[in-house]
XYZ file of C-alpha atoms in Angstrom:
554
model
C -4.694 -10.659 -25.424
C -2.592 -11.859 -22.526
C -0.179 -9.457 -20.979
C 1.893 -10.171 -17.918
C 3.349 -7.175 -15.973
C 6.591 -7.333 -13.917
C 8.070 -4.991 -11.339
C 11.530 -5.874 -10.322
C 14.201 -3.268 -10.510
C 14.136 -1.534 -7.148
C 11.882 -2.994 -4.385
C 8.404 -4.704 -3.846
C 8.759 -7.059 -6.848
C 5.348 -8.086 -8.122
C 3.493 -9.622 -11.047
C 0.137 -8.800 -12.608
C -1.923 -10.459 -15.386
C -4.254 -8.713 -17.795
C -6.348 -10.916 -20.001
C -8.497 -9.491 -22.849
C -8.233 -6.141 -20.940
C -9.345 -7.431 -17.693
C -7.164 -7.565 -14.536
C -7.328 -11.257 -13.388
C -4.448 -11.437 -10.960
C -1.872 -9.467 -9.118
C 0.365 -10.242 -6.240
C 3.564 -9.254 -4.622
C 6.640 -11.634 -4.334
C 6.960 -11.155 -0.663
C 3.715 -13.077 -0.050
C 5.264 -16.158 -1.723
C 8.907 -15.917 -0.725
C 8.168 -14.519 2.802
C 10.851 -11.890 2.594
C 9.487 -8.520 3.565
C 9.152 -6.261 0.467
C 10.546 -9.188 -1.561
C 14.037 -7.837 -1.412
C 16.015 -4.783 -0.459
C 16.507 -2.098 -3.158
C 20.182 -2.689 -3.606
C 21.951 -2.671 -6.997
C 22.955 -6.258 -6.908
C 19.340 -7.323 -6.237
C 18.077 -5.751 -9.397
C 18.374 -9.026 -11.284
C 15.981 -10.736 -8.907
C 12.580 -11.258 -10.610
C 9.113 -12.016 -8.997
C 9.285 -15.575 -10.350
C 6.839 -17.098 -7.826
C 4.116 -14.433 -8.104
C 4.487 -14.433 -11.888
C 4.076 -18.228 -12.078
C 1.160 -17.994 -9.803
C -0.555 -15.390 -11.952
C -0.178 -17.576 -15.027
C -1.419 -20.654 -13.172
C -4.441 -18.719 -11.792
C -5.528 -18.111 -15.346
C -4.486 -21.391 -16.902
C -1.935 -19.666 -19.083
C 1.577 -21.014 -20.076
C 4.441 -18.553 -20.617
C 4.368 -19.349 -24.382
C 0.726 -18.303 -24.530
C 1.683 -14.703 -23.386
C 1.285 -12.014 -26.113
C 3.634 -9.658 -24.202
C 5.365 -9.072 -20.924
C 5.558 -5.578 -19.594
C 8.579 -4.640 -17.496
C 7.983 -1.494 -15.507
C 11.439 0.111 -16.087
C 13.202 1.135 -19.280
C 16.951 1.003 -19.119
C 17.131 2.972 -22.300
C 16.009 6.066 -20.416
C 18.682 5.949 -17.784
C 21.336 8.546 -17.733
C 24.725 8.315 -15.992
C 25.151 8.550 -12.250
C 26.673 12.032 -12.719
C 23.966 13.242 -15.085
C 21.146 12.339 -12.469
C 23.094 14.302 -9.695
C 22.607 11.245 -7.459
C 26.171 9.906 -8.084
C 24.928 6.356 -7.349
C 27.358 3.988 -9.080
C 24.852 1.243 -8.384
C 22.915 2.544 -11.382
C 25.404 1.130 -13.762
C 24.577 -2.369 -12.388
C 20.890 -1.705 -12.357
C 21.031 -0.613 -15.954
C 22.836 -3.895 -16.984
C 20.467 -6.101 -15.194
C 17.437 -4.364 -16.538
C 18.889 -4.766 -20.115
C 19.169 -8.439 -19.427
C 15.614 -8.730 -17.950
C 14.177 -10.405 -21.053
C 16.619 -13.320 -20.904
C 16.273 -13.619 -16.961
C 12.460 -13.780 -17.506
C 12.709 -16.428 -20.103
C 14.833 -18.435 -17.756
C 12.428 -17.961 -14.930
C 9.365 -18.730 -16.989
C 10.451 -21.540 -19.295
C 8.780 -21.202 -22.787
C 8.613 -17.440 -22.735
C 10.071 -15.906 -25.900
C 12.372 -12.957 -24.673
C 11.336 -10.875 -27.733
C 7.869 -10.486 -26.088
C 9.349 -8.351 -23.285
C 8.534 -4.695 -23.625
C 10.111 -2.037 -21.411
C 7.767 0.575 -19.908
C 8.999 3.886 -18.434
C 8.584 3.506 -14.689
C 6.501 6.540 -14.119
C 4.200 5.631 -17.072
C 3.634 2.374 -15.395
C 2.719 4.101 -12.253
C 0.543 6.509 -14.153
C -1.328 3.635 -15.827
C -1.836 1.875 -12.505
C -4.031 4.832 -11.495
C -5.360 6.518 -14.561
C -6.303 3.251 -16.415
C -7.364 1.298 -13.249
C -9.609 3.933 -11.600
C -13.283 2.717 -11.151
C -15.481 3.955 -13.886
C -12.832 4.485 -16.482
C -14.061 3.155 -19.769
C -11.476 4.605 -22.041
C -13.460 7.652 -22.845
C -13.622 9.528 -19.493
C -10.694 11.784 -18.922
C -8.670 11.993 -15.699
C -5.616 13.751 -14.384
C -2.806 11.839 -12.956
C -0.024 12.657 -10.593
C 2.882 10.217 -9.886
C 5.499 10.843 -7.076
C 8.048 8.424 -5.667
C 11.670 8.079 -5.008
C 13.023 7.748 -8.428
C 12.549 6.170 -11.847
C 15.073 5.984 -14.753
C 15.844 9.761 -14.644
C 12.775 11.447 -12.971
C 10.929 11.303 -9.696
C 7.589 12.647 -10.887
C 5.097 12.647 -13.583
C 2.078 14.977 -14.148
C -0.406 14.278 -17.001
C -3.755 13.184 -18.013
C -5.521 10.391 -19.713
C -7.561 11.319 -22.793
C -9.401 8.439 -24.532
C -7.029 5.967 -22.801
C -3.998 7.743 -23.977
C -1.558 9.383 -21.601
C -0.543 13.090 -22.127
C 2.520 14.012 -20.208
C 2.488 17.551 -18.982
C 5.453 17.708 -16.604
C 8.119 15.550 -15.104
C 10.715 16.389 -12.485
C 14.270 15.303 -13.269
C 16.623 13.924 -10.670
C 18.191 14.577 -8.236
C 15.128 16.506 -7.050
C 12.819 13.925 -5.312
C 10.197 14.356 -2.690
C 10.262 10.529 -2.181
C 14.021 10.349 -1.832
C 13.925 13.259 0.626
C 11.330 11.507 2.809
C 13.589 8.288 2.630
C 16.435 10.357 3.910
C 14.339 11.559 6.807
C 13.281 7.999 7.399
C 16.844 6.922 7.670
C 17.825 9.983 9.882
C 15.041 9.047 12.359
C 16.466 5.468 12.791
C 14.005 3.579 10.507
C 14.632 1.561 7.354
C 14.476 3.556 4.205
C 12.269 2.355 1.383
C 10.388 0.454 3.955
C 9.341 2.524 7.080
C 8.274 5.837 5.732
C 4.783 5.290 7.152
C 6.428 5.355 10.659
C 7.588 8.924 10.018
C 4.038 9.844 9.007
C 2.730 8.309 12.253
C 5.439 10.047 14.287
C 4.603 13.390 12.788
C 1.259 13.404 14.517
C 3.081 13.618 17.907
C 4.987 16.741 16.968
C 4.507 20.318 15.990
C 5.650 21.682 12.607
C 7.902 24.324 14.101
C 10.648 24.031 11.462
C 8.399 24.483 8.481
C 9.643 27.987 7.881
C 13.233 26.782 7.671
C 12.193 24.121 5.062
C 10.100 26.310 2.867
C 12.896 27.237 0.352
C 14.494 23.785 0.598
C 11.288 21.911 -0.391
C 9.233 23.915 -2.704
C 7.009 23.641 -5.813
C 7.990 25.518 -9.007
C 5.667 27.258 -11.566
C 6.373 24.710 -14.330
C 4.636 21.871 -12.501
C 7.782 20.602 -10.770
C 9.561 21.135 -7.488
C 12.870 21.456 -5.836
C 14.288 19.390 -2.873
C 17.536 20.907 -1.871
C 20.039 18.932 0.247
C 18.993 19.239 3.848
C 21.219 18.561 6.941
C 18.549 17.048 9.312
C 21.039 17.200 12.263
C 20.403 20.976 12.352
C 16.899 20.118 13.594
C 17.357 16.903 15.590
C 20.196 14.473 16.122
C 20.500 11.393 14.120
C 18.905 8.339 15.645
C 20.204 4.758 15.519
C 17.967 1.621 15.381
C 16.284 1.357 18.787
C 17.354 4.826 20.024
C 14.508 6.708 21.717
C 13.133 9.658 19.845
C 12.442 13.024 21.385
C 10.235 15.888 20.976
C 12.629 17.392 18.451
C 12.515 14.348 16.252
C 8.696 14.362 16.368
C 8.742 18.126 15.365
C 11.144 17.356 12.491
C 8.826 14.631 11.200
C 5.867 16.976 11.548
C 7.641 19.832 9.781
C 8.778 17.671 6.769
C 5.446 16.125 6.644
C 3.614 19.391 6.652
C 5.918 20.722 3.855
C 5.349 17.745 1.727
C 1.651 18.062 2.004
C 1.870 21.821 1.032
C 3.998 21.023 -2.104
C 1.676 18.105 -3.114
C -1.265 20.401 -2.930
C 0.600 22.941 -5.098
C 1.390 20.276 -7.604
C -2.224 19.123 -7.704
C -3.427 22.704 -8.318
C -0.997 23.067 -11.142
C -2.273 19.849 -12.836
C -5.844 21.065 -12.411
C -4.974 24.491 -13.986
C -3.637 22.587 -17.010
C -6.482 20.060 -17.395
C -9.698 21.239 -15.736
C -10.439 17.568 -14.921
C -12.839 16.535 -12.238
C -11.048 13.437 -11.172
C -7.282 13.251 -10.049
C -5.601 9.835 -9.864
C -2.512 9.215 -7.757
C 0.223 6.602 -7.774
C 3.889 6.209 -6.637
C 5.136 5.563 -3.194
C 4.343 9.020 -2.073
C 0.719 8.415 -2.662
C 0.613 6.128 0.195
C 0.819 9.132 2.408
C -2.786 9.162 3.450
C -2.437 12.474 5.401
C -1.216 14.277 2.381
C -4.029 12.623 0.118
C -6.679 14.132 2.361
C -5.211 17.501 2.038
C -5.109 17.229 -1.749
C -8.740 16.363 -1.822
C -9.696 19.192 0.608
C -7.475 21.847 -0.731
C -7.136 21.309 -4.531
C -10.000 21.976 -7.032
C -10.359 18.325 -7.910
C -13.898 16.946 -7.027
C -12.627 13.303 -6.572
C -9.125 11.866 -5.823
C -8.518 8.136 -6.314
C -5.384 6.447 -5.187
C -4.147 3.068 -6.541
C -4.217 0.749 -3.493
C -0.913 -0.688 -4.623
C 0.569 2.819 -5.196
C 4.140 1.792 -4.489
C 6.382 0.010 -6.889
C 4.454 -3.217 -6.718
C 1.555 -1.412 -8.580
C 3.834 -0.755 -11.583
C 3.512 -4.391 -12.531
C -0.377 -3.797 -12.973
C 0.251 -0.397 -14.644
C 2.914 -1.824 -17.127
C 0.490 -4.497 -18.103
C -2.521 -2.108 -18.626
C -0.278 0.185 -20.642
C 1.036 -2.485 -22.974
C -2.418 -3.924 -23.379
C -3.599 -0.531 -24.588
C -0.636 -0.304 -26.913
C -1.692 -3.567 -28.401
C -5.193 -2.211 -29.105
C -7.058 -3.746 -26.103
C -9.865 -1.881 -24.421
C -8.797 -2.287 -20.828
C -11.231 -2.304 -17.796
C -10.760 -0.836 -14.392
C -9.254 -2.913 -11.668
C -12.107 -4.778 -9.949
C -10.713 -4.207 -6.438
C -7.683 -4.952 -4.429
C -8.449 -8.636 -3.695
C -6.374 -9.829 -6.666
C -4.052 -12.370 -4.930
C -4.331 -16.010 -3.915
C -7.472 -17.576 -2.581
C -8.402 -21.050 -1.210
C -11.576 -23.172 -1.256
C -13.152 -24.472 1.878
C -12.008 -27.947 1.111
C -8.421 -26.832 0.649
C -8.443 -24.894 3.956
C -9.901 -27.865 5.773
C -7.197 -30.223 4.333
C -4.511 -27.876 5.678
C -6.231 -27.830 9.151
C -6.455 -31.643 9.166
C -2.809 -32.029 8.091
C -1.858 -29.780 10.928
C -3.733 -32.021 13.268
C -5.260 -28.974 14.966
C -8.710 -28.741 16.668
C -11.084 -26.593 14.649
C -14.870 -25.987 14.373
C -17.222 -24.950 11.534
C -19.772 -22.697 13.228
C -23.232 -21.932 11.716
C -21.807 -18.465 10.835
C -18.318 -17.484 11.140
C -19.273 -13.801 11.164
C -21.359 -14.340 14.378
C -18.542 -16.498 15.992
C -16.031 -13.706 15.388
C -18.296 -10.933 16.582
C -18.956 -12.722 19.880
C -15.076 -13.002 20.557
C -14.514 -9.469 19.592
C -17.370 -8.260 21.857
C -15.639 -10.204 24.650
C -12.516 -8.140 23.821
C -10.684 -10.980 22.225
C -8.274 -10.682 19.297
C -9.235 -12.400 15.938
C -6.953 -13.386 13.075
C -9.178 -13.042 9.997
C -8.326 -14.905 6.870
C -10.891 -14.780 4.226
C -11.045 -14.741 0.371
C -8.289 -13.625 -2.000
C -5.386 -11.700 -0.543
C -4.937 -7.980 -1.059
C -2.678 -6.345 -3.563
C -0.787 -3.632 -1.994
C 0.415 -2.876 1.654
C -3.070 -2.537 3.373
C -5.039 -5.280 5.057
C -8.495 -4.650 3.683
C -10.625 -7.392 5.234
C -8.899 -10.408 3.732
C -5.733 -10.867 5.883
C -6.475 -8.846 8.989
C -5.995 -8.815 12.792
C -9.269 -7.644 14.381
C -10.072 -6.201 17.871
C -12.620 -4.241 19.850
C -12.059 -0.423 19.254
C -13.644 0.697 22.534
C -10.921 -0.030 24.943
C -7.933 2.407 25.054
C -5.481 -0.382 26.248
C -6.169 -2.227 22.992
C -3.772 -0.009 21.048
C -0.852 -1.017 23.219
C -2.134 -4.543 23.130
C -2.260 -4.742 19.353
C 1.133 -3.236 18.950
C 2.508 -5.715 21.376
C 0.886 -8.636 19.516
C 2.616 -7.374 16.342
C 5.866 -6.566 18.113
C 6.133 -3.008 16.858
C 6.498 0.589 18.092
C 3.816 1.947 20.494
C 3.362 5.243 18.579
C 1.989 3.172 15.453
C -1.888 3.646 15.017
C -4.282 0.909 14.077
C -7.113 1.529 11.664
C -10.911 1.189 11.869
C -13.140 -0.758 9.574
C -16.620 0.824 9.599
C -19.976 -0.026 8.031
C -20.332 2.158 4.980
C -23.826 3.323 6.003
C -22.564 4.339 9.453
C -19.295 6.095 8.402
C -20.640 9.554 7.893
C -21.891 9.901 11.459
C -18.583 9.089 12.935
C -15.906 10.164 10.326
C -15.573 13.477 8.389
C -13.314 15.490 6.084
C -11.942 12.468 4.077
C -13.858 10.825 1.243
C -16.696 8.390 1.937
C -16.723 5.743 0.622
C -13.056 5.055 1.360
C -12.445 1.361 0.739
C -8.657 1.320 0.613
C -7.334 3.002 3.896
C -5.600 5.775 1.747
C -7.094 8.973 3.392
C -7.387 10.139 7.006
C -10.661 11.221 8.552
C -11.516 13.300 11.477
C -13.242 11.363 14.214
C -16.327 13.041 15.601
C -15.869 14.421 19.077
C -18.566 12.392 20.517
C -17.082 9.136 19.119
C -13.551 9.663 20.216
C -14.034 8.204 23.731
C -16.132 5.444 22.255
C -13.523 4.138 19.758
C -10.144 5.209 21.414
C -8.126 2.296 20.032
C -8.531 3.608 16.434
C -8.577 7.431 17.194
C -4.849 8.682 16.605
C -3.232 11.226 18.867
C -4.323 14.017 16.495
C -8.016 13.045 16.504
C -7.970 11.263 13.020
C -8.259 7.804 11.782
C -7.384 5.991 8.495
C -10.624 4.416 7.787
C -11.930 1.534 5.510
C -15.483 1.659 4.698
C -17.172 -1.691 4.245
C -19.826 -1.905 1.408
C -22.218 -4.805 2.041
C -22.341 -5.539 -1.798
C -18.477 -5.614 -2.093
C -17.592 -7.411 1.121
C -20.817 -9.076 2.571
C -19.026 -11.296 5.016
C -17.088 -8.556 6.633
C -20.188 -6.431 6.690
C -22.117 -9.162 8.452
C -19.435 -9.598 10.977
C -19.237 -5.917 11.880
C -22.980 -5.720 12.011
C -23.057 -8.585 14.451
C -20.407 -6.758 16.534
C -22.531 -3.680 16.433
C -25.662 -5.535 17.741
C -23.594 -6.692 20.732
C -21.825 -3.445 21.413
C -23.574 -0.599 19.773
C -20.368 0.178 17.852
C -20.241 -0.245 13.941
C -16.480 -0.223 13.965
C -13.784 -2.937 14.542
C -10.021 -2.468 14.747
C -8.194 -3.588 11.708
C -4.462 -4.119 11.126
C -2.501 -6.359 8.885
C -2.318 -10.162 9.711
C 1.486 -10.310 10.454
C 4.046 -9.633 13.003
C 6.867 -7.077 12.778
C 9.358 -7.686 10.064
C 7.230 -10.369 8.376
C 5.084 -10.117 5.265
C 1.387 -10.137 5.502
C -0.038 -13.610 5.815
C -1.024 -15.122 2.473
C -1.758 -18.786 2.572
C -3.386 -21.009 5.220
C -0.175 -22.368 6.486
C 1.005 -18.706 7.011
C -2.029 -18.055 9.029
C -1.577 -21.042 11.305
C 2.020 -20.195 11.953
C 1.096 -16.573 12.831
C -1.779 -17.763 15.063
C 0.520 -20.192 16.815
C 3.228 -17.572 17.533
C 1.063 -14.532 18.448
C -1.368 -13.985 21.416
C -4.524 -14.139 19.362
C -7.755 -15.691 20.625
C -9.381 -16.977 17.456
C -8.409 -17.729 13.971
C -11.274 -17.348 11.457
C -10.124 -19.074 8.325
C -12.727 -19.575 5.632
C -15.832 -20.955 7.383
C -13.704 -22.568 10.080
C -12.502 -21.173 13.415
C -9.452 -22.379 15.564
C -9.717 -21.250 19.234
C -6.947 -20.506 21.636
C -7.090 -23.000 24.581
C -6.322 -20.257 27.161
C -7.690 -16.732 26.507
C -5.216 -13.948 26.066
C -4.714 -11.029 28.464
C -7.287 -8.451 27.942
C -5.126 -5.474 29.003
C -2.252 -3.793 27.344
C 1.421 -4.175 28.428
């Protein structure tokens, strides 16, 4: 059985392919089109489809469009109500509904040979739920797990609570619009001068610089209800801090507002998780939806809810619904689906293909005996390395395949890395740490933590040793490196540890501000050529900067 999943209606268009119950490919359109997030979530963009990523998924598996048994589209226009009924009064929904209804024909045009009758609509939040509940490691169709989905919006809801029993979803609650934790956070993002449906993670970072002194004022405006749902009343954020325009300087009041909303969000999410546990008694909670990318909240859910384990879909945003829709439809067609094998589901390149690109670029390169040792040497000398290895990641996090790496032991490197990327100085960078060394350095969050979706407390004695990756609040968003899952990355960090005594390296995504993450070798060369990076490690090859970069921030 061959099922292609498609996400297209709002933002982060993506495609995923499930063959005989196994996830074989998944990728976001932005990695091919080089447009950040693929497109903006505007009504007239709803017709745009992830044609490039879908075509690649099929090519990767050697499948033609006519060979597909089904195409799963992660939105069901039949479930949409009127702009007035949702309470959002968004007239763009009329256009979105029309374009979604026409999606089968659009897809048949974009994938010649596809029968439009094979397209199946999947409720948006069911697709989110399947991306977590059916993809969680260890799931075999018989183990039960609870699922919680929260995002901006779907057809008429912003939330789903349920559980998977024998591979079937039981929906326990769903919050109807206009109440939406995701849309509320988007409003705050916009109020603070950032781009909504894109920069919400910047608000989470800013919150660490503030105090939640407005939380009492927000308690009745953002609250859980006793039926498994919640209420988000209209908030005039100007009562707490003035609106910021793009580039305006934020103040203590803005940081305090971010901290207050972030804290209230965390409290409500913990309440929702407790409610789900009270209904199910399950040990495992799986999370999806854009709100599940809030790693600070995820750690509180794990710490303060009764669940023993919390697993978050690494592509928790809308891109992940392509995968979830495909898994859901495969189940409906009688397939015994398998968990996702990891996040490295995108494009990969052979050594010969990479070398051909390097030769075509007429660039000097080397093939060291061990690229891991060559990288460790540059990092130990406080150089910055662009790391391009294996298949690209599905989701927004750089997980050791398309990364910028640096030494974590120099405080100036945070400013330096943010300068390299051309972004705000309050933004943190993350640590990659050897799995076996993680417990002595990081606590509170789960270990293993392979997807950078939780925050961990940095041990007091390590904060001065790894200041680059220790956030202002003493936490870090870690990625643990398992030698069996990522042997090359593990070997590189081990070589760095031999030279420095530190089993941690700085990891941030291989891109510059406003650009999608690097995906193919040409993207890597372009990024290397335009950013002050000392070494490009691309497959088994390295490209060196002729003149070393500045070793200080600023």
